[in-house]
Amino acid sequence: MSEGLQAANAPPCFLSKEQFAKLFKVLRALEYDVIGPTIDQEAIVYDRISSIDDLPRGWTDIQEPGKYRLEKRNDDALFGYVVGPHSWKQNLFPPVTTLSVADRTDEGWQFSEPEQDAPKFAFLGVRACELAALKIQDRVFLEGPYIDPQYQGRRNQALVIAVNCTQAASTCFCTSMKTGPRCKAGYDLALTELPEGFVVEVVTPQGEAVINALETQIATEENQNQAEAARQQAVDQITRTMDTTDIRDLLMSNLEHPQWDDVAERCLSCTNCTMVCPTCFCSSVEEVSDLTGDHVERERQWDSCFNVDFSYMNGGLVRNSIRNRYRQWMTHKLATWIDQFGTSGCVGCGRCITWCPVGIDLTQEVAAIREKQT
Amino acid sequence: MNSSCATGETSNAQPNPWVPQTARIREITPEVDNVATYHLTLVDPAAANAYHFQPGQFNMLYVPGAGESAISMSGDPDSPETLAHTIRLAGNVTKSISEMKVGDTLGLRGPFGTSWPLEACKGRDVILVAGGIGLPPLRPLIYRLLAERQQYGRLHLLYGARSPDMRLYTAERSLWSERGLELKETVDRSNPGWLGNVGVVPLLLERLESFEPKQTTMMICGPELMMRFTARTAMQRGMTAEQIWVSTERNMQCAVGLCGHCQLGPEFICKDGPIFRYDQISPYFKVEGL
């Protein structure tokens, strides 16, 4: 995976749906573990898939604050949905993983890395906002003074097959965060779905290796115009906005704004927003011991700044109210993330709005603070 | 942020920041009630050789089954073959350590974090202010200052403890005095026979004579409230926030800025701190529950 633009300056090609069906076999032959969209428990999730039949053909998602429903489409689109509760983060930064292993020997404790080979993933169906999220997590796990070896191993091998959005949900605001809906960088292949097939942009040698194993034609001008129109549809459907002007200073100079109390009245501190967020990276580590206590593993699990004991220190809690915890989450995501990583932590995917059980919408919370600055 | 004083990260970088080294307890020095100093040696000679730390940095000490705890180094940075950690029994991990004996092993990751900026002390008066268990993280700095005593002006240590019998390093502190560190102490509660000061640490600073604020650099380590009030007193006496450094504390779990727990505003206390210049961190100190 590289971020280079159109390396070979190759013109886009056209991949028929019949040929696309063979993509899975090609990826398997290249020893990729294919992760892509599929329906599970009435949601489109990302999971291991093995054929075109696993894709959510003919389904779409309807999203609003606190609402997610699948609905039948009136066509056979394979990627005719937006984003679901999952993100690729669960594959690169697994919800549960072993970090280190301790064994008691005659010479005392011995410590080692867990034995695990990084899986070689092919991500199929990565949206533009998700490409931005991958880039943000790269900054966190790969580009600071310390590197997370597990993330690195998985990320380096991953093949990214992006699929441009051709529709938007009511919760989408990627245009405000300047992350989408058009896939611009950070992928190996980018697809735009048309009724008969896909217009494919090939960027990297890894992407080229895949597409060369399939039969394609040079995309006609008509194909390309159709693809452009399909992508424009997504742009036109985006209604939600967030004004990000000076947002870092806006939030950090309003840390005592009454809106934090207002949102605390609604927020359940349930952690859903952080679990579905494609960039949230907080974790905690637990000791997992065998019965003898002579073999102990350190297990990392996703954590959330909404968990009560997240800020536990010296027998007390630093953030002992929902107000303080919501403020931490939102100021981190939209403001201090910029200090830390030179980018917002938000990509405008809208997951936190959709999956909030009470429908809290961070774009409205920001607007409320902006409207009445203290 | 403040990368100027972030030291020791690259020279000691492990290929995998999550995997500890085995450290053996060489010696245990009981200090006061529930506080003891553990002198550790890294078992792997190569790791022991490569290990260097700067005053103010910390290690993650690991007891398998109990977990990890962030502990500041309290020994001499110029003799890193034995790593001293002065530990107060406070939670699960420190309780497990308190039950260990000489020869036992535990895990160690580090050193982590920023250090006390010696360059900001050169040619100046230095006031060190410690509250309770805040003295151990300053001790490596004291060793450095005294080792190159002639490079500094007047050196003060203002030290506050809960009670006279909770004062740390009593015998050693008189050696420091002999070598040119002026010591003032106070306790929150006196004992029969105590003839010294009673009251909070900032009082020692208020009463400090022949104090030249423009000439002084201050390093503070103690409870957050104590550090705030000490810094306030210093500024009332004419110092600026840019002359003051503090050692901060939050819930540090990974020590490498990846787990998110120790954030205070934009700072990861573990990798951007724990030592901050006061003007950088004070805006966030003042916000309750941040």
XYZ file of C-alpha atoms in Angstrom:
664
model
C 0.000 0.000 0.000
C 1.408 3.351 -0.906
C 0.049 6.817 -1.154
C 1.519 7.683 -4.508
C -0.843 9.143 -7.033
C -1.435 7.432 -10.349
C 2.079 6.040 -10.468
C 1.890 4.607 -13.926
C -0.454 7.309 -15.148
C -2.552 4.367 -16.203
C -5.925 5.375 -17.581
C -8.876 4.049 -15.581
C -10.092 0.665 -16.726
C -13.471 -0.982 -16.776
C -14.068 -4.211 -14.864
C -17.285 -6.086 -15.617
C -19.269 -7.602 -12.741
C -18.492 -11.083 -14.091
C -14.795 -10.346 -13.855
C -15.245 -8.686 -10.484
C -16.648 -11.974 -9.209
C -13.246 -13.505 -9.950
C -11.488 -10.921 -7.808
C -11.908 -13.091 -4.720
C -10.061 -15.994 -6.286
C -7.292 -13.692 -7.448
C -6.885 -12.234 -3.971
C -6.826 -15.692 -2.412
C -4.147 -16.774 -4.884
C -2.087 -13.782 -3.741
C -2.593 -15.056 -0.155
C -4.780 -12.201 0.960
C -7.330 -12.597 3.715
C -10.270 -10.705 2.236
C -12.257 -8.467 4.579
C -15.277 -6.744 3.159
C -18.900 -5.727 3.666
C -21.484 -8.367 4.493
C -24.779 -8.483 6.323
C -24.824 -9.671 9.913
C -27.502 -9.041 12.532
C -29.314 -6.573 10.287
C -26.294 -4.401 9.725
C -23.622 -4.168 7.046
C -20.412 -5.108 8.836
C -16.850 -5.828 7.739
C -15.933 -9.459 8.022
C -14.021 -12.220 6.277
C -15.729 -12.798 2.906
C -15.032 -15.356 0.220
C -17.229 -14.547 -2.773
C -19.320 -11.891 -4.445
C -22.358 -13.538 -2.860
C -21.207 -12.422 0.582
C -21.569 -8.773 -0.433
C -24.762 -6.892 0.518
C -26.140 -7.007 -3.013
C -29.281 -4.905 -3.356
C -29.222 -3.515 0.174
C -28.710 -0.044 1.506
C -28.519 1.589 4.898
C -30.789 4.347 6.204
C -29.083 6.418 8.878
C -30.182 9.196 11.193
C -29.090 10.263 14.654
C -29.654 7.171 16.791
C -31.053 5.179 13.876
C -29.681 2.550 11.494
C -31.869 0.379 9.247
C -31.213 -1.802 6.229
C -33.551 -1.424 3.281
C -33.885 -3.185 -0.045
C -32.689 -1.163 -3.014
C -34.422 -1.287 -6.358
C -31.223 -2.440 -8.055
C -28.444 -4.991 -7.567
C -25.729 -2.616 -6.393
C -23.003 -4.392 -4.430
C -21.730 -1.295 -2.647
C -24.974 0.679 -2.492
C -24.690 1.568 1.196
C -22.622 4.080 3.158
C -20.835 2.905 6.336
C -21.880 0.603 9.143
C -20.853 0.119 12.761
C -17.529 -1.484 11.865
C -14.392 0.142 10.565
C -11.067 -1.272 9.355
C -9.542 -0.318 12.687
C -10.712 -3.627 14.141
C -8.389 -5.460 11.751
C -5.316 -3.257 12.131
C -5.780 -2.462 15.818
C -7.694 -5.510 17.077
C -10.176 -5.042 19.941
C -8.322 -7.702 21.946
C -4.699 -8.655 21.406
C -1.724 -9.998 23.357
C 1.161 -7.558 23.791
C 3.700 -9.483 25.808
C 4.203 -12.802 27.518
C 5.813 -13.527 30.904
C 7.066 -16.960 31.972
C 8.438 -17.831 35.388
C 11.705 -19.763 35.134
C 14.393 -20.833 37.592
C 16.177 -17.579 36.764
C 13.091 -15.513 37.427
C 10.635 -13.898 35.040
C 11.365 -14.047 31.315
C 9.541 -11.717 28.945
C 8.897 -12.170 25.259
C 6.835 -10.995 22.335
C 3.778 -13.082 21.577
C 4.309 -15.408 18.640
C 1.994 -14.262 15.923
C 2.338 -13.664 12.214
C 0.663 -10.535 10.948
C -2.306 -11.474 8.783
C -2.179 -10.246 5.205
C -5.464 -8.440 4.679
C -7.145 -7.205 1.539
C -9.696 -4.569 2.550
C -12.488 -4.427 0.004
C -14.864 -1.487 0.032
C -12.885 1.212 1.858
C -14.642 4.585 1.709
C -12.891 7.933 1.346
C -13.572 8.886 4.975
C -12.086 5.538 5.991
C -8.947 6.126 3.950
C -8.599 9.344 5.952
C -9.136 7.365 9.161
C -6.396 4.891 8.212
C -4.044 7.787 7.624
C -4.917 9.254 11.030
C -4.287 5.952 12.806
C -0.983 5.675 10.922
C 0.027 8.953 12.562
C -0.857 7.566 15.982
C 0.665 4.104 15.703
C 3.479 4.537 13.183
C 4.620 8.127 12.990
C 5.276 9.098 16.618
C 8.367 8.402 18.740
C 7.043 4.898 19.462
C 5.709 2.423 16.944
C 3.086 -0.196 17.667
C 4.571 -3.341 16.129
C 1.291 -5.179 15.647
C -0.366 -2.319 13.828
C 2.762 -1.909 11.732
C 2.884 -5.567 10.729
C -0.731 -5.619 9.665
C -0.739 -2.223 8.010
C 2.360 -2.797 5.901
C 0.888 -5.879 4.269
C -2.649 -4.662 3.783
C -4.063 -4.166 0.316
C -6.588 -1.339 0.182
C -9.344 -1.563 -2.403
C -11.359 1.622 -2.091
C -14.884 2.006 -3.379
C -16.156 5.507 -4.047
C -19.440 6.453 -2.420
C -22.282 6.919 -4.854
C -24.719 7.955 -2.171
C -24.565 9.569 1.260
C -26.368 9.097 4.545
C -28.029 11.939 6.426
C -25.280 11.588 9.037
C -22.378 12.061 6.589
C -20.309 15.256 6.751
C -17.064 14.265 5.046
C -17.210 17.345 2.828
C -16.892 19.526 5.949
C -13.891 17.500 7.152
C -12.414 17.532 3.622
C -11.996 13.759 3.583
C -14.477 12.724 0.885
C -16.603 11.502 -0.659
C -14.092 11.051 -3.522
C -11.202 8.650 -2.792
C -8.051 10.590 -3.573
C -5.069 8.863 -1.952
C -4.091 6.018 0.310
C -5.378 3.093 -1.729
C -4.053 0.486 -4.135
C -7.177 0.300 -6.255
C -10.226 2.553 -6.305
C -13.528 1.401 -7.754
C -16.612 3.306 -8.771
C -19.621 1.058 -9.191
C -21.845 1.293 -12.247
C -24.789 -1.026 -13.018
C -22.715 -3.240 -15.356
C -19.344 -3.070 -13.669
C -16.700 -0.858 -12.140
C -14.455 1.951 -13.269
C -11.118 1.118 -11.651
C -8.192 3.396 -10.860
C -4.921 1.549 -10.334
C -2.290 3.300 -8.274
C 0.270 0.865 -6.910
C 2.174 -2.186 -8.154
C 0.232 -4.270 -5.616
C -3.009 -3.010 -7.115
C -1.698 -3.604 -10.585
C -0.822 -7.219 -9.718
C -4.437 -7.797 -8.794
C -6.046 -6.060 -11.737
C -3.676 -7.657 -14.244
C -4.991 -11.049 -13.218
C -8.471 -9.994 -14.358
C -9.812 -9.124 -17.771
C -10.428 -5.406 -18.131
C -11.017 -2.883 -20.877
C -9.908 0.692 -21.042
C -12.745 2.690 -19.533
C -14.688 4.548 -22.220
C -15.477 8.223 -21.925
C -19.055 7.199 -21.293
C -17.957 4.878 -18.457
C -15.979 7.689 -16.940
C -18.789 10.196 -17.253
C -21.189 7.738 -15.685
C -18.759 7.148 -12.828
C -18.347 10.872 -12.297
C -22.120 11.319 -12.207
C -22.465 8.475 -9.713
C -19.841 10.022 -7.434
C -21.445 13.452 -7.760
C -24.675 11.923 -6.477
C -22.953 11.313 -3.133
C -21.682 14.883 -2.981
C -25.149 16.224 -3.710
C -26.769 14.104 -1.016
C -24.609 15.377 1.816
C -26.654 17.745 3.936
C -24.881 17.736 7.284
C -22.096 20.259 7.869
C -19.674 21.208 10.592
C -18.011 24.595 10.616
C -14.382 23.803 11.492
C -13.106 27.392 11.403
C -10.593 27.792 14.268
C -12.215 24.781 15.888
C -9.190 23.971 18.041
C -9.223 27.354 19.763
C -13.005 27.530 19.768
C -13.280 24.384 21.886
C -10.202 24.916 24.069
C -11.304 28.421 25.012
C -14.786 27.185 25.900
C -13.932 24.425 28.365
C -16.477 25.771 30.859
C -19.253 26.332 28.300
C -22.774 25.521 29.592
C -23.278 23.291 26.545
C -21.103 20.624 28.230
C -23.714 20.429 31.004
C -26.465 20.335 28.422
C -24.985 17.398 26.508
C -24.213 15.621 29.793
C -27.971 15.566 30.459
C -28.410 13.469 27.306
C -25.180 11.449 27.083
C -25.344 7.975 28.666
C -21.537 7.585 28.722
C -22.163 4.246 26.965
C -18.925 4.336 24.864
C -20.738 3.542 21.585
C -19.317 6.597 19.816
C -15.752 5.616 20.667
C -16.263 1.974 19.696
C -17.635 2.826 16.232
C -15.211 5.699 15.626
C -12.624 4.693 13.018
C -9.884 6.762 14.690
C -10.414 6.361 18.461
C -7.365 4.479 19.732
C -7.567 4.372 23.534
C -6.856 1.019 25.106
C -6.071 -0.601 28.419
C -4.081 -3.647 29.351
C -5.141 -6.567 31.516
C -3.215 -9.394 33.061
C -4.290 -12.830 31.852
C -2.729 -15.568 33.914
C -2.906 -19.340 33.704
C -3.961 -21.298 36.793
C -0.413 -21.710 38.086
C 0.406 -18.015 37.711
C 3.648 -18.991 35.973
C 2.507 -17.928 32.510
C 1.025 -14.470 32.261
C 0.018 -12.566 29.147
C -0.652 -8.867 28.870
C -3.823 -8.400 26.869
C -4.711 -5.085 25.285
C -8.358 -4.201 24.872
C -10.094 -1.200 23.385
C -10.961 1.232 26.129
C -12.980 4.433 26.074
C -12.647 7.836 27.704
C -16.340 7.397 28.546
C -15.571 4.525 30.909
C -15.755 5.720 34.503
C -12.401 4.305 35.593
C -10.540 5.477 32.483
C -9.040 8.446 34.368
C -8.501 6.608 37.665
C -5.463 7.910 39.538
C -4.304 7.695 43.148
C -7.560 6.296 44.434
C -9.760 8.814 42.637
C -11.169 9.752 39.253
C -9.989 12.784 37.318
C -13.074 12.911 35.089
C -15.758 12.065 37.560
C -18.790 13.297 35.600
C -20.334 12.672 32.182
C -19.803 16.351 31.445
C -16.049 15.941 31.899
C -15.928 12.726 29.922
C -17.924 14.046 26.966
C -15.783 17.185 27.002
C -12.645 15.039 26.928
C -13.902 12.998 24.000
C -15.018 15.905 21.872
C -12.129 18.252 22.631
C -9.698 15.437 21.947
C -11.359 14.383 18.721
C -11.767 17.867 17.264
C -9.190 20.056 19.009
C -6.229 18.574 20.906
C -5.831 15.846 18.273
C -4.573 18.672 16.061
C -1.865 19.548 18.651
C -0.907 15.905 18.990
C -0.984 14.637 15.424
C -1.338 17.663 13.156
C -4.779 16.582 12.005
C -8.331 16.461 13.265
C -9.323 13.126 14.770
C -12.670 13.342 12.954
C -13.222 12.221 9.371
C -16.915 13.087 9.124
C -18.154 9.505 8.722
C -21.107 10.142 11.050
C -20.870 6.814 12.882
C -20.898 8.441 16.327
C -24.138 10.214 15.397
C -25.861 7.117 14.029
C -24.804 4.757 16.812
C -25.444 7.108 19.719
C -28.475 5.566 21.434
C -29.844 9.021 22.176
C -28.796 10.560 18.871
C -26.260 13.114 20.101
C -24.815 14.861 17.063
C -21.370 16.354 17.541
C -21.886 18.754 14.648
C -24.792 20.291 16.576
C -22.803 20.386 19.819
C -20.026 22.311 18.064
C -22.579 24.659 16.521
C -24.148 25.313 19.922
C -20.759 26.199 21.411
C -19.902 28.386 18.452
C -23.197 30.207 18.647
C -22.798 31.284 22.268
C -19.112 31.552 23.069
C -18.224 32.185 26.689
C 5.614 19.438 22.257
C 8.598 20.517 24.353
C 10.746 18.009 22.554
C 13.755 20.034 23.634
C 13.799 18.238 26.936
C 12.546 14.877 25.712
C 15.584 12.714 26.159
C 16.533 9.123 26.314
C 13.892 7.935 23.896
C 15.988 6.944 20.949
C 19.114 5.721 22.688
C 17.140 3.218 24.729
C 14.431 2.444 22.188
C 13.458 -1.199 22.262
C 12.316 -2.846 19.093
C 8.999 -3.576 20.759
C 7.995 -0.951 23.340
C 5.574 -3.359 25.004
C 8.028 -6.072 26.040
C 9.753 -5.577 29.417
C 13.319 -6.431 30.394
C 13.964 -8.691 33.347
C 15.252 -6.729 36.360
C 16.546 -8.267 39.584
C 16.259 -6.693 43.025
C 19.802 -6.164 44.336
C 18.970 -4.348 47.509
C 15.994 -2.960 49.382
C 16.402 0.118 51.573
C 13.476 0.744 53.915
C 12.860 4.482 54.022
C 9.792 5.456 56.045
C 6.429 3.860 56.734
C 5.253 2.099 53.550
C 8.107 3.537 51.505
C 11.231 1.670 50.430
C 13.899 2.076 47.769
C 14.400 -0.852 45.397
C 17.784 -1.087 43.707
C 17.371 -3.006 40.457
C 19.773 -4.400 37.881
C 18.839 -5.438 34.374
C 19.670 -9.116 33.989
C 20.640 -8.908 30.322
C 24.151 -7.363 30.289
C 23.631 -5.734 26.887
C 20.417 -4.092 28.057
C 22.082 -3.017 31.299
C 24.958 -1.448 29.363
C 22.692 0.377 26.980
C 20.526 1.758 29.751
C 20.883 5.483 30.451
C 18.386 7.866 31.956
C 18.021 11.544 32.641
C 16.822 13.018 35.950
C 13.013 13.085 36.058
C 12.410 10.107 33.762
C 10.456 7.063 34.860
C 10.207 3.325 34.285
C 7.238 1.037 34.062
C 7.759 -1.677 36.652
C 5.842 -4.869 35.981
C 4.792 -7.642 38.296
C 3.228 -10.381 36.150
C -0.306 -11.005 37.331
C -0.555 -7.691 39.174
C 0.266 -5.252 36.398
C 2.469 -2.257 35.723
C 3.142 0.939 37.620
C 4.967 4.102 36.537
C 7.822 4.780 38.962
C 10.271 7.664 38.709
C 13.924 6.893 38.964
C 15.418 8.112 42.236
C 19.059 7.109 41.814
C 22.174 8.671 40.362
C 21.924 9.062 36.565
C 25.701 8.782 36.379
C 25.662 5.307 37.954
C 22.923 3.625 35.933
C 24.206 0.124 36.651
C 21.901 0.098 39.655
C 18.480 1.594 39.115
C 16.949 2.994 42.291
C 13.190 3.341 42.582
C 11.702 4.774 45.768
C 8.240 3.304 45.966
C 5.303 4.069 48.214
C 2.843 1.264 48.781
C -0.277 2.651 47.102
C -2.005 0.036 44.943
C -1.957 -3.516 43.635
C 1.357 -3.366 41.854
C 3.270 -1.513 44.555
C 1.806 -3.885 47.133
C 3.170 -6.835 45.146
C 6.562 -5.146 44.934
C 6.515 -4.506 48.678
C 6.188 -8.268 49.209
C 9.289 -9.029 47.134
C 12.747 -9.729 48.476
C 16.327 -9.357 47.307
C 17.006 -11.677 44.354
C 13.433 -11.587 43.043
C 12.796 -10.472 39.471
C 10.273 -8.182 37.879
C 9.741 -6.524 34.503
C 11.019 -3.101 33.549
C 10.261 -0.919 30.534
C 11.921 2.437 30.146
C 13.212 4.999 30.608
C 10.282 7.125 29.488
C 9.299 10.753 29.459
C 10.943 14.125 29.600
C 13.596 15.183 32.112
C 14.405 18.139 34.364
C 16.149 20.672 32.111
C 19.660 21.073 33.508
C 20.461 23.589 30.788
C 17.875 25.933 32.324
C 19.804 25.762 35.631
C 23.332 26.510 34.421
C 24.768 29.638 36.013
C 21.583 30.294 37.957
C 20.166 29.845 41.420
C 18.051 26.699 41.624
C 15.193 26.069 44.005
C 13.907 22.510 44.197
C 10.536 22.113 45.861
C 9.335 18.662 46.915
C 6.175 17.495 48.616
C 6.084 14.021 50.232
C 6.853 11.280 47.707
C 7.731 14.097 45.246
C 11.297 14.090 46.540
C 12.473 10.833 44.858
C 11.949 12.127 41.268
C 14.102 15.152 42.184
C 16.919 13.117 43.720
C 18.655 12.266 40.393
C 18.660 15.995 39.662
C 20.195 16.712 43.049
C 22.990 14.226 42.279
C 23.651 15.981 38.984
C 23.587 19.479 40.472
C 25.952 18.503 43.270
C 28.269 16.616 40.894
C 28.829 19.824 38.967
C 28.191 22.172 41.889
C 30.360 25.015 40.629
C 28.196 25.466 37.530
C 25.248 26.701 39.564
C 24.470 29.552 41.919
C 22.672 28.990 45.197
C 20.903 25.668 45.498
C 17.858 25.258 47.718
C 15.708 22.300 48.549
C 12.356 23.160 50.094
C 10.850 19.963 51.373
C 7.468 19.317 52.938
C 6.405 16.029 54.508
C 3.248 14.943 56.254
C 5.039 14.482 59.572
C 8.665 14.443 60.808
C 8.865 10.635 60.621
C 7.711 10.670 56.994
C 10.697 12.676 55.787
C 12.710 10.764 53.186
C 16.486 10.322 52.865
C 17.184 12.038 56.220
C 20.805 10.914 56.568
C 21.557 11.653 52.940
C 20.007 15.095 53.099
C 22.596 16.273 55.612
C 25.312 15.132 53.188
C 23.646 17.235 50.518
C 23.750 20.255 52.865
C 27.455 19.764 53.375
C 27.965 19.797 49.635
C 26.141 23.077 49.145
C 22.422 22.375 48.952
C 20.581 24.604 51.430
C 17.760 22.653 52.972
C 14.524 24.038 54.409
C 11.841 21.709 55.610
C 8.341 21.773 56.942
C 5.755 19.244 58.067
C 1.976 19.253 57.961
C 1.710 17.815 61.474
C 4.461 18.008 64.074
C 5.523 15.307 66.523
C 6.674 15.827 70.091
C 10.236 17.040 69.845
C 9.861 18.631 66.411
C 11.279 22.149 66.539
C 11.090 22.894 62.821
C 8.472 24.509 60.607
C 4.872 23.420 60.546
C 2.745 24.320 57.543
C 2.524 23.969 53.775
C 5.530 24.080 51.432
C 4.744 27.440 49.775
C 5.314 29.038 53.213
C 8.988 28.027 52.993
C 9.212 29.870 49.704
C 7.420 32.901 51.100
C 9.958 33.110 53.912
C 13.017 32.430 51.804
C 15.523 35.230 52.268
C 18.069 36.569 49.770
C 15.936 35.267 46.967
C 16.622 36.697 43.537
C 13.622 35.833 41.379
C 15.168 36.853 38.055
C 18.228 34.683 38.769
C 16.298 31.582 39.782
C 15.076 28.398 38.124
C 12.551 26.327 40.049
C 11.678 22.634 39.839
C 8.612 21.390 41.688
C 7.422 17.850 42.328
C 4.507 16.974 44.549
C 0.715 16.854 44.619
C -0.914 18.983 41.903
C -2.419 21.436 44.360
C 0.913 21.897 46.140
C 2.627 22.566 42.809
C 0.008 25.131 41.825
C 0.285 27.021 45.097
C 4.074 26.882 45.085
C 4.182 28.223 41.523
C 1.732 30.947 42.489
C 3.893 31.996 45.425
C 6.968 31.989 43.181
C 5.230 34.234 40.689
C 4.015 36.545 43.464
C 7.663 36.873 44.453
C 8.644 37.911 40.956
C 9.366 34.724 39.033
C 7.694 33.969 35.715
C 6.023 30.721 34.660
C 8.820 30.212 32.115
C 11.315 29.786 34.999
C 9.303 27.051 36.693
C 9.149 23.346 35.866
C 6.788 20.782 37.320
C 6.468 16.999 37.246
C 2.888 15.988 36.505
C 1.007 12.812 37.163
C -1.859 11.061 35.415
C -2.958 7.486 34.873
C -0.019 6.229 32.818
C -0.523 2.760 31.362
C 1.489 2.374 28.179
C 4.167 5.074 28.753
C 4.532 5.491 24.992
C 1.581 7.720 24.102
C -0.497 4.962 22.563
C -3.144 4.104 25.175
C -4.676 7.540 25.719
C -5.177 7.370 29.481
C -2.760 10.062 30.648
C -3.972 12.926 28.491
C -4.225 16.381 29.997
C -5.454 18.776 27.336
C -3.156 18.299 24.333
C -0.418 16.586 26.341
C 0.264 12.909 26.806
C 1.817 13.082 30.283
C 3.848 9.930 29.581
C 5.668 11.090 26.458
C 5.228 14.888 26.349
C 5.811 14.971 30.131
C 6.010 14.187 32.965
C 8.217 17.287 33.232
C 6.659 20.426 31.776
C 7.541 24.063 31.864
C 4.816 25.625 33.951
C 3.469 27.997 31.302
C 2.829 25.000 29.016
C 0.761 22.997 31.450
C -0.761 25.506 33.879
C -3.749 26.411 31.659
C -4.865 22.772 31.908
C -4.055 22.362 35.604
C -6.679 24.946 36.385
C -9.569 23.246 34.569
C -11.298 20.878 36.903
C -11.890 17.360 35.580
C -9.978 17.883 32.320
